[in-house]
Coordinates of C-alpha atoms in Angstrom, one line a residue:
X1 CA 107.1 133.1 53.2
X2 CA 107.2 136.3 51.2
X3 CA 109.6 139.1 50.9
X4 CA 107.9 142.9 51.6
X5 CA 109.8 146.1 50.8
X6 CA 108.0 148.7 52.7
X7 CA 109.0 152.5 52.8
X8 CA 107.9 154.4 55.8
X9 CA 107.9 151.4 58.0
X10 CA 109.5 153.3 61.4
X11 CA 106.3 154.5 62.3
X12 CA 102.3 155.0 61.5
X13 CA 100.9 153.4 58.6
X14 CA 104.2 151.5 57.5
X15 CA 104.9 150.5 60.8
X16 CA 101.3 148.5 61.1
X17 CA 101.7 147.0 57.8
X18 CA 105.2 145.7 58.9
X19 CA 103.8 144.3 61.7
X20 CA 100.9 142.6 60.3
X21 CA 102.6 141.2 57.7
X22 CA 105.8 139.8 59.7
X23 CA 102.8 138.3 62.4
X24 CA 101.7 136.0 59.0
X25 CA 105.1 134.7 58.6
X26 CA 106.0 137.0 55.9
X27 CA 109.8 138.8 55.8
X28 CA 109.7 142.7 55.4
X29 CA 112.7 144.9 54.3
X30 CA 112.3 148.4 55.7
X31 CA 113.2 151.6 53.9
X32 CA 112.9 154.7 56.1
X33 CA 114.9 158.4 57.2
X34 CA 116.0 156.3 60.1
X35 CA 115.4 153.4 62.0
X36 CA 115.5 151.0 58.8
X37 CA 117.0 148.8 57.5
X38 CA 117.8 151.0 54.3
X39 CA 118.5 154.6 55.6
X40 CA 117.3 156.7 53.1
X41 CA 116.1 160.3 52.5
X42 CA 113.6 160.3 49.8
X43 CA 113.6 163.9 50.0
X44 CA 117.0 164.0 48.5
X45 CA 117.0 163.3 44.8
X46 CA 120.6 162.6 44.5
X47 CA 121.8 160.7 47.5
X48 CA 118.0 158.5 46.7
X49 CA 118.5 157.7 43.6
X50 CA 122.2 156.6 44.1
X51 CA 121.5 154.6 47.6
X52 CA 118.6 152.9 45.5
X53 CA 120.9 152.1 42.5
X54 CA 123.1 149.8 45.1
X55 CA 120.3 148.5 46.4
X56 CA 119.0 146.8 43.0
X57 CA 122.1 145.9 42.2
X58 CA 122.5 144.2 45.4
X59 CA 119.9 141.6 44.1
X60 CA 117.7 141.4 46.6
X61 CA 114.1 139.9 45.6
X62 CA 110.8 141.0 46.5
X63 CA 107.5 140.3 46.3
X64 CA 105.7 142.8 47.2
X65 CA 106.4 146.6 47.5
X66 CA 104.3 149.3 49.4
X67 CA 105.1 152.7 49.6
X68 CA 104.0 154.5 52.5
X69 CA 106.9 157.4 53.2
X70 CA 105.6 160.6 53.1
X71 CA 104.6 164.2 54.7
X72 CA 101.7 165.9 55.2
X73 CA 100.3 169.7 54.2
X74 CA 101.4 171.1 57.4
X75 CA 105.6 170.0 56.6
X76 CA 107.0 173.0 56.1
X77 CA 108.6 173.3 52.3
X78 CA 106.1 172.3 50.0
X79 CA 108.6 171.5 47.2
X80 CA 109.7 169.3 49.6
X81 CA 106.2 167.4 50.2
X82 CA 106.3 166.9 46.1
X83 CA 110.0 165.4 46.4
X84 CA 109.0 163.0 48.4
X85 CA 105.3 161.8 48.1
X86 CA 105.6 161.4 44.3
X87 CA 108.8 161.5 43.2
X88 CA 110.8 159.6 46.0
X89 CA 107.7 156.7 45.8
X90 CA 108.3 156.8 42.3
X91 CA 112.2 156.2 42.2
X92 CA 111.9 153.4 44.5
X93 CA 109.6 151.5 42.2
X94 CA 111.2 152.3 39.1
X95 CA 114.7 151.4 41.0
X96 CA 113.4 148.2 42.5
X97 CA 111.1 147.3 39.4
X98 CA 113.4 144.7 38.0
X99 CA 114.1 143.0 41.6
X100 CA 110.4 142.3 41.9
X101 CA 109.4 138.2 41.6
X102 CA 107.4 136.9 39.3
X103 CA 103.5 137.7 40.1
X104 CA 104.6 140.8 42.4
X105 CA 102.6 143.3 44.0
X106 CA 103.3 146.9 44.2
X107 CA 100.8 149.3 46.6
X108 CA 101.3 152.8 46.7
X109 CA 99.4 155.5 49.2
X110 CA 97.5 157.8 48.1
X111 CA 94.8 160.0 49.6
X112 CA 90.9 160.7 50.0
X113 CA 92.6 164.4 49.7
X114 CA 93.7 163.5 45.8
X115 CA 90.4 165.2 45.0
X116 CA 91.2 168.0 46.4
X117 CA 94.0 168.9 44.4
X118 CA 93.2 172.2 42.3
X119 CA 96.4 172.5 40.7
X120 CA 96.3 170.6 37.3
X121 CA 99.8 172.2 36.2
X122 CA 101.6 171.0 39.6
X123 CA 100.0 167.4 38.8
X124 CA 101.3 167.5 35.2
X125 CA 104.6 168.5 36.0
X126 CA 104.4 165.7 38.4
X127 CA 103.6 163.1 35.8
X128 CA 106.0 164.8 33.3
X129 CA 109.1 164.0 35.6
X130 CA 109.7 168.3 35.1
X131 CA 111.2 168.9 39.1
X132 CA 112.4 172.3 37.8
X133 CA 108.1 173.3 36.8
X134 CA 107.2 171.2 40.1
X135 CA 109.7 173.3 42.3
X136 CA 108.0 176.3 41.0
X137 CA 105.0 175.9 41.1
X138 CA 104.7 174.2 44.7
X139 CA 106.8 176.6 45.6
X140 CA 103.7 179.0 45.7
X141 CA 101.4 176.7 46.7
X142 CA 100.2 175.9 50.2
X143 CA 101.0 172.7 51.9
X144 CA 97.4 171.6 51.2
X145 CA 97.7 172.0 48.0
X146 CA 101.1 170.4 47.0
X147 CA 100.0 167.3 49.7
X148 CA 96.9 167.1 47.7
X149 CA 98.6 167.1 44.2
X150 CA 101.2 165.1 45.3
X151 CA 98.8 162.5 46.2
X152 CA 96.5 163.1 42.9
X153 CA 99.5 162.6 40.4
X154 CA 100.8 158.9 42.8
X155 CA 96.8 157.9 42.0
X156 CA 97.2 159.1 38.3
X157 CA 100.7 157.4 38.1
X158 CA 99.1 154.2 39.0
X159 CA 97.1 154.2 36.7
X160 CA 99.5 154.7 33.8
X161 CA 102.1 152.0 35.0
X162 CA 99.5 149.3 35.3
X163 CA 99.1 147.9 32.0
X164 CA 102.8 147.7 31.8
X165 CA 103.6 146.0 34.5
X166 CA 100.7 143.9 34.3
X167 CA 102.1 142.7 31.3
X168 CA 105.0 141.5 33.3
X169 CA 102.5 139.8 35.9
X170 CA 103.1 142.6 38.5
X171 CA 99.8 144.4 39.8
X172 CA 99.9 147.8 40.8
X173 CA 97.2 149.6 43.4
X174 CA 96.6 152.5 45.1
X175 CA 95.0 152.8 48.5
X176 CA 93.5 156.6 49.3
X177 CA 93.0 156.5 53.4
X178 CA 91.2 159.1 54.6
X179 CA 92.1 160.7 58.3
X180 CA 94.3 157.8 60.1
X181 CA 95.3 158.8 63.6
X182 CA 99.3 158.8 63.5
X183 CA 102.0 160.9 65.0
X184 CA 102.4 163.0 62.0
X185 CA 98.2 163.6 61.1
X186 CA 98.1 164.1 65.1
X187 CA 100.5 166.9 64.5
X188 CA 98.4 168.4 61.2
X189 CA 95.4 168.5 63.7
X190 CA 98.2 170.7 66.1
X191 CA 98.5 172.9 63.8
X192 CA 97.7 176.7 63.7
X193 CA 96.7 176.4 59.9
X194 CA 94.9 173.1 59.7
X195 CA 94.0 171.9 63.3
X196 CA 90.6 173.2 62.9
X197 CA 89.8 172.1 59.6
X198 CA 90.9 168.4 60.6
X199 CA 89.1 168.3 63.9
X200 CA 85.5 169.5 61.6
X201 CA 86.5 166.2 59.8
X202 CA 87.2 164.0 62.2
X203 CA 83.8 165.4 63.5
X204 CA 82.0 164.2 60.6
X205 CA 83.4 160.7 60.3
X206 CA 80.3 158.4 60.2
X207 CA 81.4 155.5 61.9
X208 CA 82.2 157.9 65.2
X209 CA 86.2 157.6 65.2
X210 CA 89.3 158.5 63.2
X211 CA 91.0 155.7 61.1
X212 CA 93.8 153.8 63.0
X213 CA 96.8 152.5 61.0
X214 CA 95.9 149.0 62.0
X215 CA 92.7 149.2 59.7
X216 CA 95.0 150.3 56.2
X217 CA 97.3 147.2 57.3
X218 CA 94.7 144.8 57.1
X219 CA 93.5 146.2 53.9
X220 CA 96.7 146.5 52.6
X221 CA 97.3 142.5 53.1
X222 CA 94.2 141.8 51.7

């Protein structure tokens, strides 16, 4: 049996994942607003990164983290969005980094909307740990935008942990889903500002349906 730590686990994507993984026999520590078994806001860069800070020195062990917390373009402070779809991903794995087993694996979410992301300043300030240049320049960016960055710099992020934590034996991925019917890309599609932009995607979806979280879970324990 293996020990998950999954953030976002009290609903959609996370939620799945749980599930599939606890139907294997596996043992899954949730990390969530509410309805977790670590409370936490990731939005909240103080209160996160002290509530993570007892939590590695708890000493609890894992083997595994995904981190699938998050909001979309349509959440309404897009300073916000950045806070907690990089940097509160981010803290946890950098928190939890030294309570991971031997041979760990570490998944983060990203998105097919990564590309999208027009904003190379936003990303670098991202990437540069700079929340004071990140504040101010999602700030005056549209949700769209600061989701999509936000999602660009977790991919580019990846990337520049791996071969560190490879040396350690840890592997590091990224999965980028593309529209996965949940309660919170349900209420994107609501949306005044991006409901029709979201249904002419679903539209084109070649295999004739939106994603469902069930199909990320089975990919993600693969």
């Amino acid at each position: 049996m293996s020990h998950y730590l999954i953030t976002g686990a009290a609903s959609g994507i996370g939620a799945a994942i749980k599930t599939v993984l606890e139907r294997q026999g596996d043992r899954v520590t949730t990390l969530d607003l509410k309805d977790a078994d670590i409370c936490i806001d990731l939005g909240d860069p103080d209160l996160r990164d002290a509530a993570l800070a007892r939590e590695a020195e708890h000493g609890a062990r894992y083997d595994g983290i995904v981190t699938c917390a998050g909001v979309a373009s349509h959440f309404p402070d897009p300073t916000k969005i950045t806070e907690i779809n990089f940097f509160g991903s981010i803290a946890v794995i950098e928190a939890l980094r030294h309570n991971l087993n031997p041979r760990a694996r570490i998944l983060m979410m990203s998105s097919n909307s990564a590309p999208q992301s027009r904003n190379d300043a936003l990303v670098d300030a991202m990437l540069q740990g700079d929340r004071d240049a990140t504040s101010e320049l999602a700030s005056a960016s549209s949700g769209h935008e600061a989701y999509a960055s936000s999602k660009l710099a977790v991919a580019k992020w990846v990337r520049r942990a791996a071969p560190a934590l490879a040396a350690e034996g840890i592997t590091i991925n990224a999965i980028a889903p593309g529209y996965i019917e949940t309660n919170m890309t349900l209420s994107v599609a609501q949306s005044e500002t991006y409901g029709q932009a979201i249904k002419d995607f679903v539209a084109s979806i070649p295999i004739g349906r939106p994603g469902q979280p069930d199909d990320i879970a089975h990919l993600t324990r693969f």
